[in-house]
Short mmCIF file of C-alpha atoms in Angstrom, two decimals:
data_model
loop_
_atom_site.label_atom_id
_atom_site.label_comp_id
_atom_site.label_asym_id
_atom_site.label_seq_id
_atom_site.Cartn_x
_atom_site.Cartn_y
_atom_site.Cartn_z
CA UNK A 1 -0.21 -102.41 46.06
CA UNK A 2 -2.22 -104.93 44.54
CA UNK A 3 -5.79 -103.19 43.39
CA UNK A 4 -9.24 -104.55 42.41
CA UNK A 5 -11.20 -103.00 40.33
CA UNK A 6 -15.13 -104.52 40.50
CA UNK A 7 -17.41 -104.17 37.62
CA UNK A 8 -20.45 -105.24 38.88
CA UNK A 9 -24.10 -105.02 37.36
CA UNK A 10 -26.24 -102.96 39.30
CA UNK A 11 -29.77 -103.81 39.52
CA UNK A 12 -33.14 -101.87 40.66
CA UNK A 13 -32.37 -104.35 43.73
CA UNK A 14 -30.49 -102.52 46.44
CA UNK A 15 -29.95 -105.51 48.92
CA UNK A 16 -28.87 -107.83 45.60
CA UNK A 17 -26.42 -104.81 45.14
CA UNK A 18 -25.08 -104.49 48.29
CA UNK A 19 -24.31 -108.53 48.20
CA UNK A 20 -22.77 -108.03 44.83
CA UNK A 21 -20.63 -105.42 46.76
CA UNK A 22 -20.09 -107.51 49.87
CA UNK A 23 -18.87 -110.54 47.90
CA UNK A 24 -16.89 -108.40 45.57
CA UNK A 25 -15.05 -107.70 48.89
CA UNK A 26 -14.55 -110.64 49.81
CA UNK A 27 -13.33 -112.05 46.56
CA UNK A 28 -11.16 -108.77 46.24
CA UNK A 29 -9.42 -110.30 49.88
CA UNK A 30 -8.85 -113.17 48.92
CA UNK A 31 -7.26 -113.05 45.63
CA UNK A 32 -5.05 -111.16 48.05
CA UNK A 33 -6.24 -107.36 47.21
CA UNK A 34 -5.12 -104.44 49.21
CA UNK A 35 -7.65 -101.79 47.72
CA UNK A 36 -10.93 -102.59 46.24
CA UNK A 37 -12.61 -99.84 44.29
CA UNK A 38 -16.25 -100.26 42.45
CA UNK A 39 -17.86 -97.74 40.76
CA UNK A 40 -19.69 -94.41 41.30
CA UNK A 41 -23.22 -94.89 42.52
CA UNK A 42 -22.36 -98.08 43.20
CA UNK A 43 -25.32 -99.37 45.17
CA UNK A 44 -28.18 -97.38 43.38
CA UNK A 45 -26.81 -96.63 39.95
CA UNK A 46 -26.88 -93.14 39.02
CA UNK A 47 -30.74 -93.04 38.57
CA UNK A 48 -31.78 -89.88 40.53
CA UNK A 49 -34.49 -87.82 38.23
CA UNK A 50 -34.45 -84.48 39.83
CA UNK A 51 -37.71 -85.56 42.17
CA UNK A 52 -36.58 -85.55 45.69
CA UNK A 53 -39.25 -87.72 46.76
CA UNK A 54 -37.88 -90.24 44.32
CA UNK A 55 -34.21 -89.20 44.98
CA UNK A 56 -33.71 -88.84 48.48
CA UNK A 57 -34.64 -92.74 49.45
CA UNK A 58 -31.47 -93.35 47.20
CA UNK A 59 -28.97 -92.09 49.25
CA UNK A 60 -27.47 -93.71 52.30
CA UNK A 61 -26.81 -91.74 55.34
CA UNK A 62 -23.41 -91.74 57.43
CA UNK A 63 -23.35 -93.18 59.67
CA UNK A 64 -26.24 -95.82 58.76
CA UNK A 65 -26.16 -99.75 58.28
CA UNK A 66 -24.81 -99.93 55.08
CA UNK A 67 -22.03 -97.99 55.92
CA UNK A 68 -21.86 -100.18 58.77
CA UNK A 69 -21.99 -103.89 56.82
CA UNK A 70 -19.14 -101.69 54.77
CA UNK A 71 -16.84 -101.33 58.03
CA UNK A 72 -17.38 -104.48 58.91
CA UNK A 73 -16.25 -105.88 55.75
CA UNK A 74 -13.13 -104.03 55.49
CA UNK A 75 -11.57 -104.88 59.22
CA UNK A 76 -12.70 -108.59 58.41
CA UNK A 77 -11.31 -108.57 55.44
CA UNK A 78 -8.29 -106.35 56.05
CA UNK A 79 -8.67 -104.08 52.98
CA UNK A 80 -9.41 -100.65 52.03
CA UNK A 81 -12.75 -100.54 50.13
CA UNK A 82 -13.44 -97.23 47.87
CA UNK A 83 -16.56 -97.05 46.34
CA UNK A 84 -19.23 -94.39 45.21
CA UNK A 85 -22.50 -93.89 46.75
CA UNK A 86 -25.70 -91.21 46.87
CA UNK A 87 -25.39 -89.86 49.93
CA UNK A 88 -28.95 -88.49 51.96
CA UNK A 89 -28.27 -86.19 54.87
CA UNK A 90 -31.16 -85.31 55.86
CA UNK A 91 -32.98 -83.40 53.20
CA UNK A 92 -29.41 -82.85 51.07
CA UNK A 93 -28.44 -85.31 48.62
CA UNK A 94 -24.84 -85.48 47.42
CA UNK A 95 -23.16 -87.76 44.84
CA UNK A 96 -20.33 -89.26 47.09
CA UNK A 97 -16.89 -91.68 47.35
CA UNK A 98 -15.81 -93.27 49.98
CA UNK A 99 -12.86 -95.06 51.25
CA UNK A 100 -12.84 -97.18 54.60
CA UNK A 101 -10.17 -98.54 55.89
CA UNK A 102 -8.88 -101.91 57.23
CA UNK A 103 -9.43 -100.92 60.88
CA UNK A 104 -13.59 -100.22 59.39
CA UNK A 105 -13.07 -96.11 59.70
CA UNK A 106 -13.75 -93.85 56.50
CA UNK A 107 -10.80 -92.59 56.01
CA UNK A 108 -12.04 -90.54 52.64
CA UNK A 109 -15.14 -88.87 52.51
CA UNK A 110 -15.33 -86.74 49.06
CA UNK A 111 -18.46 -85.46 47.68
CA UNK A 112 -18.59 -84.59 43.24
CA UNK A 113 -17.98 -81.13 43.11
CA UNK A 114 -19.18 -80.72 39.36
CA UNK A 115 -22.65 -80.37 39.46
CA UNK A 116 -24.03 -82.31 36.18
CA UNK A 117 -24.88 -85.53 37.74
CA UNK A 118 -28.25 -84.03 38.27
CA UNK A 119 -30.20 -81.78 35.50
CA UNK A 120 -29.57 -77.95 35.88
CA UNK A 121 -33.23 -77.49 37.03
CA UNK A 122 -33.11 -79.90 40.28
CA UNK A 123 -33.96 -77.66 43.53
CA UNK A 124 -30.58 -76.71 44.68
CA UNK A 125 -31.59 -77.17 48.14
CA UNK A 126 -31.76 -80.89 47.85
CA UNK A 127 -28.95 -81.13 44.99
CA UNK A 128 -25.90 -80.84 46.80
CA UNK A 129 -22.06 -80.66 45.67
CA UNK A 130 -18.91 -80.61 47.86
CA UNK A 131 -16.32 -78.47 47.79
CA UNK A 132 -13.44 -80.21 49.29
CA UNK A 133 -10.72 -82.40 47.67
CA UNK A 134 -9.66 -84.19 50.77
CA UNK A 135 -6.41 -86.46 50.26
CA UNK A 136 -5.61 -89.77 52.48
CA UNK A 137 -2.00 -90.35 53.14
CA UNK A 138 -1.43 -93.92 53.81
CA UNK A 139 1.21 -96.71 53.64
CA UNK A 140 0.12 -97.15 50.13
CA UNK A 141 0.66 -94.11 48.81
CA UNK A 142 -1.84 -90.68 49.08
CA UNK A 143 -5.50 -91.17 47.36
CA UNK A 144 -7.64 -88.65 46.41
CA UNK A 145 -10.56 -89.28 44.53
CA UNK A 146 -13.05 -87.64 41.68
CA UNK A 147 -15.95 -88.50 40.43
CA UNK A 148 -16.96 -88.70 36.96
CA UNK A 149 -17.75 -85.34 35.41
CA UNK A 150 -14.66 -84.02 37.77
CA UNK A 151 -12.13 -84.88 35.83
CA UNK A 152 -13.30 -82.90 32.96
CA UNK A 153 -13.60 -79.65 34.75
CA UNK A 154 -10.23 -77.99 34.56
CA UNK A 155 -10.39 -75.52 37.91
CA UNK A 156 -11.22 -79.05 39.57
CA UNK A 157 -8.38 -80.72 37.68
CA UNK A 158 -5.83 -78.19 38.86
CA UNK A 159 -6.73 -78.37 42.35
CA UNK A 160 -6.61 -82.31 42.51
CA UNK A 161 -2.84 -81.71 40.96
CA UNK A 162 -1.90 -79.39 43.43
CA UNK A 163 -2.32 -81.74 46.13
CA UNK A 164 -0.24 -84.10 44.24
CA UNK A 165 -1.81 -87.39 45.73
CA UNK A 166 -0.07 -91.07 44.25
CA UNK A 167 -3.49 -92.28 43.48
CA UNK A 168 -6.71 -90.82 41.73
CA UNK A 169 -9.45 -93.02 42.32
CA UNK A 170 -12.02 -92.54 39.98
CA UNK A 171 -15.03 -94.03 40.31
CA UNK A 172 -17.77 -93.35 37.20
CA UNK A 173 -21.08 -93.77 35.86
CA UNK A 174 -21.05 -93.54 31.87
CA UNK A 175 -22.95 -94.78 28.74
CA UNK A 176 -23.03 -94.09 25.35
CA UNK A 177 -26.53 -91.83 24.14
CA UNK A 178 -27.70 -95.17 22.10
CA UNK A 179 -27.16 -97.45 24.81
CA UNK A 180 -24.58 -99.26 22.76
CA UNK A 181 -21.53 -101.63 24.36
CA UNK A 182 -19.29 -100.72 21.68
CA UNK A 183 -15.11 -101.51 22.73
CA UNK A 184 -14.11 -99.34 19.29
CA UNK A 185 -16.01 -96.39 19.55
CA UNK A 186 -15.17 -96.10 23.17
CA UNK A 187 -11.64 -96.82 22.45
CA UNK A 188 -11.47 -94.07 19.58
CA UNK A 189 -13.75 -91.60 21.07
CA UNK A 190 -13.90 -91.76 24.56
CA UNK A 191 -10.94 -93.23 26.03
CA UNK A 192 -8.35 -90.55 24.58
CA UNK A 193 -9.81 -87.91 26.52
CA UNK A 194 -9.98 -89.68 29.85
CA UNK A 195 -6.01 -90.63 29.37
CA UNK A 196 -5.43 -86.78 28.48
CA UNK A 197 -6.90 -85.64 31.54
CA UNK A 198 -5.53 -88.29 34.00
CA UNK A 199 -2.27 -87.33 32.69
CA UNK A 200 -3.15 -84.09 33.59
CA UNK A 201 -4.20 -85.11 36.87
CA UNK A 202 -0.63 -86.28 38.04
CA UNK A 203 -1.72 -89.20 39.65
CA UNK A 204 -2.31 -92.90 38.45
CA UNK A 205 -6.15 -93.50 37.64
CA UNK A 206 -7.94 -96.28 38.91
CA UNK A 207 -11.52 -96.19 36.68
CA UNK A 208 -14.24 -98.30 37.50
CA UNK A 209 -17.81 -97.65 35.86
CA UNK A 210 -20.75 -100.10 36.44
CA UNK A 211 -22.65 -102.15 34.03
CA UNK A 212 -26.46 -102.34 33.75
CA UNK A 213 -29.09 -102.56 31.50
CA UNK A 214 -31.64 -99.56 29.96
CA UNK A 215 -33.73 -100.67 32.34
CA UNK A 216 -31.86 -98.80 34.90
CA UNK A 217 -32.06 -94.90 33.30
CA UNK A 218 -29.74 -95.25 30.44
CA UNK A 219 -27.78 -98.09 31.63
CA UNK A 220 -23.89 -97.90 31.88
CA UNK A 221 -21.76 -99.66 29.83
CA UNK A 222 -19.35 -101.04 32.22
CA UNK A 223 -15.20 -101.00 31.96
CA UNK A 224 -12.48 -100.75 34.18
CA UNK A 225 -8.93 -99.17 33.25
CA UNK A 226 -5.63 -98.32 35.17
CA UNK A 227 -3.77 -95.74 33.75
CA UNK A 228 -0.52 -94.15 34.56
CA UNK A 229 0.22 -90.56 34.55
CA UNK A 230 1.77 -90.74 30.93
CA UNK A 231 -1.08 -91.80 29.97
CA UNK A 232 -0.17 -95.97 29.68
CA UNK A 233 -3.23 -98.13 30.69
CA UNK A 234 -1.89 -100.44 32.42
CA UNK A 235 -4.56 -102.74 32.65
CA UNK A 236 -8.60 -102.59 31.50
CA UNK A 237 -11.64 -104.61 31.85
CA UNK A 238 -13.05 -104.26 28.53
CA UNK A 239 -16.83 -102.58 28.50
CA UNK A 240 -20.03 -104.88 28.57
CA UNK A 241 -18.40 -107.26 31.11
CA UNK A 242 -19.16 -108.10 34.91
CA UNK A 243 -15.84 -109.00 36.74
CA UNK A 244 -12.42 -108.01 38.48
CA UNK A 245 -9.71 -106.52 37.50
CA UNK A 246 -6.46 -106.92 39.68
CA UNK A 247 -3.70 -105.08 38.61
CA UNK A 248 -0.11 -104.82 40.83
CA UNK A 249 1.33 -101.35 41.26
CA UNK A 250 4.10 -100.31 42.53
CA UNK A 251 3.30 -98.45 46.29
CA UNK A 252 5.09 -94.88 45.52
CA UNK A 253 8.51 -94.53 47.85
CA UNK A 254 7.73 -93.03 50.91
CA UNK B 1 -25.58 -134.34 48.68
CA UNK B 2 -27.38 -130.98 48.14
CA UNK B 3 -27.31 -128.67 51.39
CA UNK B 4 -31.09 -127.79 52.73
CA UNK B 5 -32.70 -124.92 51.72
CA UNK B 6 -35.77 -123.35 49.78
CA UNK B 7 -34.83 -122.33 46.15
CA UNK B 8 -32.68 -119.46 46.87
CA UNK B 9 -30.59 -121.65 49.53
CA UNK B 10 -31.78 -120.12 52.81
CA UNK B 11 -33.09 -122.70 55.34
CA UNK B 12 -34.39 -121.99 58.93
CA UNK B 13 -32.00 -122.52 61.53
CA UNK B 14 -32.13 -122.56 65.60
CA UNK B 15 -30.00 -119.09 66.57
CA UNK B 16 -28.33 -120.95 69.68
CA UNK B 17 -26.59 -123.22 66.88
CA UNK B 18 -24.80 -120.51 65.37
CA UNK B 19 -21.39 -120.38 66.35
CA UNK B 20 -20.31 -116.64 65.98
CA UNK B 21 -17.34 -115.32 64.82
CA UNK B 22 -17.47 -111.64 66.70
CA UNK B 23 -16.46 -110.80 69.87
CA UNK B 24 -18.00 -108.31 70.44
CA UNK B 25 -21.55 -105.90 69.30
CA UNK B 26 -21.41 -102.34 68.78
CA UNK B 27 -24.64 -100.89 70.71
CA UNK B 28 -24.81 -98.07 67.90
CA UNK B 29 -25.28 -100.32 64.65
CA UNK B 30 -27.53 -102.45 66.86
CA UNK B 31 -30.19 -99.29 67.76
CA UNK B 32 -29.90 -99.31 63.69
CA UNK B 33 -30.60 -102.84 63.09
CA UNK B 34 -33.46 -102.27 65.63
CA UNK B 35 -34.75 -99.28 63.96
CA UNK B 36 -34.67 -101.25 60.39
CA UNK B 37 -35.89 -104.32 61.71
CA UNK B 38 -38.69 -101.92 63.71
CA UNK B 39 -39.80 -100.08 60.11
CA UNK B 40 -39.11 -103.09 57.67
CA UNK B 41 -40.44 -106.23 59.50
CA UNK B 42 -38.12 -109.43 60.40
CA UNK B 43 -39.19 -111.21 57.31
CA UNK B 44 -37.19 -108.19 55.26
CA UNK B 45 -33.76 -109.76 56.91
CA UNK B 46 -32.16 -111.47 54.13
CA UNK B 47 -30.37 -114.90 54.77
CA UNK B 48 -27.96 -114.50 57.05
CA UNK B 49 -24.51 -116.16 55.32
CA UNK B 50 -22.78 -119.33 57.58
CA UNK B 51 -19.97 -121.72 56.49
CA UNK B 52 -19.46 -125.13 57.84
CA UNK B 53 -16.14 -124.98 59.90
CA UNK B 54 -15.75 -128.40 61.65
CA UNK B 55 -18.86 -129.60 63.30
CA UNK B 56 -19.77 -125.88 63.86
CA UNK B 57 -22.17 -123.72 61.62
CA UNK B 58 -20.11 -120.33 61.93
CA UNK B 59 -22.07 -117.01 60.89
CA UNK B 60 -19.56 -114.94 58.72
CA UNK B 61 -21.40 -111.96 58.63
CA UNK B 62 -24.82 -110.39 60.30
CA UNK B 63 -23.72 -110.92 63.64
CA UNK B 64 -25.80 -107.34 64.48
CA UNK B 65 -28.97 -109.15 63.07
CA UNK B 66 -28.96 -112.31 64.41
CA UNK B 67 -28.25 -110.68 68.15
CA UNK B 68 -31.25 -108.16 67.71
CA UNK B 69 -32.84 -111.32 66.43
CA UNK B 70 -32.00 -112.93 69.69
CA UNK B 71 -33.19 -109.87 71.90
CA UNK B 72 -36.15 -109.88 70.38
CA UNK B 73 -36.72 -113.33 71.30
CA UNK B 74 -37.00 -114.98 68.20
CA UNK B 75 -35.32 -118.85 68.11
CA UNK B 76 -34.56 -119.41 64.82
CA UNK B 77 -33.64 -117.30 61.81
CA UNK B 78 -33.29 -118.09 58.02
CA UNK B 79 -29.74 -118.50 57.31
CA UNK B 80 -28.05 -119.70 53.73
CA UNK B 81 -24.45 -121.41 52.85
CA UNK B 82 -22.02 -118.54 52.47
CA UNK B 83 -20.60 -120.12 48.63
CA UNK B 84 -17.85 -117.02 48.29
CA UNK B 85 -14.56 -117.76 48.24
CA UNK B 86 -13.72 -116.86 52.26
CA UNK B 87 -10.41 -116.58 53.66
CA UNK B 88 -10.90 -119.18 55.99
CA UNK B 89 -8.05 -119.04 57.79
CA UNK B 90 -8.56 -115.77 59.29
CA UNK B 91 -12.29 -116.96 60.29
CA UNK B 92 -10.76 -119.63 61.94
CA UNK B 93 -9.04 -117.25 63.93
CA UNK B 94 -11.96 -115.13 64.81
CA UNK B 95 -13.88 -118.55 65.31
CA UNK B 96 -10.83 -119.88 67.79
CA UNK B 97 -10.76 -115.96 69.65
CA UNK B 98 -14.57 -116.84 70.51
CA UNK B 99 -14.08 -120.25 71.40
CA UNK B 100 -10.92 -119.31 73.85
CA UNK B 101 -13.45 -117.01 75.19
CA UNK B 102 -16.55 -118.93 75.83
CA UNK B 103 -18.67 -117.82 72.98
CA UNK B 104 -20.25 -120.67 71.59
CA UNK B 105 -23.36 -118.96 70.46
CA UNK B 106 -24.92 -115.36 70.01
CA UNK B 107 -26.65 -114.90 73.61
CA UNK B 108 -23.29 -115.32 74.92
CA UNK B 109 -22.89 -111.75 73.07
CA UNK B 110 -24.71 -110.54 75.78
CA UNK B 111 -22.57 -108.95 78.18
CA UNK B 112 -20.00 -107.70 74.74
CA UNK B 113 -22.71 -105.05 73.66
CA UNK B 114 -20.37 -102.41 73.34
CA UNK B 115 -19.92 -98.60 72.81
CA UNK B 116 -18.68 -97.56 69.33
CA UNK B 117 -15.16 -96.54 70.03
CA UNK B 118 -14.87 -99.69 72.36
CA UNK B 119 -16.31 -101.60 69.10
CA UNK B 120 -13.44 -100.16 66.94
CA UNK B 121 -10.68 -100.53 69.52
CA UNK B 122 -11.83 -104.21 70.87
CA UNK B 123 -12.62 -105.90 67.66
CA UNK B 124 -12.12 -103.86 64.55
CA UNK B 125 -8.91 -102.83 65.04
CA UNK B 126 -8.06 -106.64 66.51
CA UNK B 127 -9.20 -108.14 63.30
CA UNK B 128 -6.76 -105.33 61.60
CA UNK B 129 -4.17 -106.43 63.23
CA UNK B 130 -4.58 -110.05 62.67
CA UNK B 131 -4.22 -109.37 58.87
CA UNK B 132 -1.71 -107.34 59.24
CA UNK B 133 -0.01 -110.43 60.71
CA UNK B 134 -1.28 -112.85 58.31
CA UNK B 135 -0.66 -110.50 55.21
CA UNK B 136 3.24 -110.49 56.63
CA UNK B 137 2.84 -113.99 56.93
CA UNK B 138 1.78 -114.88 53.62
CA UNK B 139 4.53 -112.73 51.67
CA UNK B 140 6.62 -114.20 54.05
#
């Protein structure tokens, strides 16, 4: 399987984002891609502030015409496209993944189930989480995906091993406090405890967090890894960086 | 020689010289164009992207836009040079499927507004299929 990761700066411009997406796509295609996987929030950033009547015009609904443009762009392009987005349905908003297909179907539909990508005072009623860990058994192996803050919840972690999926695809929305772009410390501090708990997971991580500026909330820092179950990264995209990372993995035997 | 266009590229173009390169519409994402065009305004369309393929100006995406476009009578739209990196190839294909089939611009979409599942089976899963060939192809 031949993966591309996007790292793409996200912008308070949701059409410019979606184009970024779009193209990221295509480029992913072309440079002969069979997944391509962006990051969590990826056409918003995660920017939600606990007021719904900010909130809730984040989210997309599904079905609805970005999911649509989405579709579209996988069957023309002939590639699976994962990517995180907030997700509205109707007054519900959920931090969500999804990964469409190259026939344009979602084949992967996984809402966060660890609640702290809102604060612990947002109305619960609008706040949503999933509960399911849905797993999508394809000619490329089985993916399953977390978000963020999942991977560090341990009753979540042993579930998501369980299922034993090939592939954990991860996408994330992370910054350091002070806003800082700093390759050591996140090397030294940060990046040991993601490899711990993929190899905990089972399943070979691909990571892909966003980049933008303090503008957007705190920003995001940017990055892109692939790391093995024994805790090798294979490849990264080092933080602070726009671009693509295409890595070639071996499809598990089937 | 620079290609038209205002600052950000886009240019206005007449709809009937767009060559598509869809078969078909799906009838449910075009009652959501509708609705989007309906609370946003036409002017809140962005470019639509083309390429240049032969003496043709292909659309390679926003086929759904430029037909409501159509429908709602309007005869030209603002359109922009697509500068990705496309896989040509396989919109030549698409472009040569529309050809073979009389489709030489969006109002002869008309009578290929389709139901969803239709949509999937007639064209999404065709265009599937086609890289599935070409991806065999390529790795020979």
């Amino acid at each position: 399987m031949r993966a591309a990761l996007v790292v793409n700066r996200v912008v308070h411009d949701v059409e410019a984002n979606l184009c970024a997406i779009l193209r990221g796509i295509r480029r992913a295609s072309v440079e002969g891609a069979d997944l391509v996987l962006f990051s969590e929030a990826a056409l918003t950033g995660l920017i939600n502030e606990d007021r719904p009547s900010h909130d809730l015009p984040l989210g997309i609904e599904v079905p609805g015409p970005v999911m649509d443009q989405l579709a579209e762009a996988a069957a023309r392009c002939g590639i699976w496209i994962g990517l995180g987005l907030l997700e509205r349905e109707g007054t519900r908003l959920y931090d969500s993944a999804f990964l469409v297909g190259p026939e344009g179907r979602v084949g992967l539909h996984y809402r966060r189930i660890q609640p702290q990508w809102h604060g612990p005072q947002a109305d619960p009623s609008v706040y949503r989480q999933g509960s399911e860990l849905p797993v999508l058994r394809t000619p490329l192996g089985a993916f399953a995906f977390l978000i963020c803050g999942d991977l560090f919840d341990a009753s979540i972690g042993h579930r998501f091993r369980a299922l034993e999926p090939d592939w954990l695809l991860y996408p994330l929305a992370r910054c350091f406090s002070d806003g800082a772009v700093d390759q050591q410390r996140w090397k030294e501090e940060e990046l040991p405890d993601y490899i711990e708990r993929v190899q905990r997971s089972g399943a070979t991580a691909l990571m892909v967090n966003y980049l933008a500026g303090r503008d957007l909330m705190s920003g995001a820092c940017g990055g892109a890894w692939v790391v093995r179950p024994n805790g090798q990264v294979v490849a990264s995209l080092p933080l602070g960086e726009e671009g693509m990372l295409l890595v070639d993995l071996e499809s598990p035997t089937l | 020689m620079r290609p038209p266009g205002d600052e950000s590229g886009a240019f206005l173009v007449a709809i009937d010289r767009l060559q598509p390169s869809q078969l078909y519409v799906s009838a449910e994402k075009l009652a959501r164009v509708r609705e989007m065009i309906a609370s946003s305004g036409p002017a809140s369309l962005a470019p639509l992207p083309v390429v240049r393929l032969g003496k043709d100006v292909v659309l390679t995406d926003g086929h759904t836009r430029t037909y409501a476009a159509w429908s709602a009578g309007q005869n030209s739209l603002r359109v922009a040079w697509d500068r990705d990196e496309l896989d040509m190839e396989a919109y030549a294909i698409c472009v040569g499927w529309c050809t073979g089939e009389g489709i030489r611009a969006i109002s002869d979409l008309e009578d290929r507004v389709v139901s969803t599942d239709a949509y999937q089976r007639l064209w999404l899963d065709r265009c599937a299929a086609m890289h599935r060939l070409l991806a065999t192809r390529r790795t020979g």
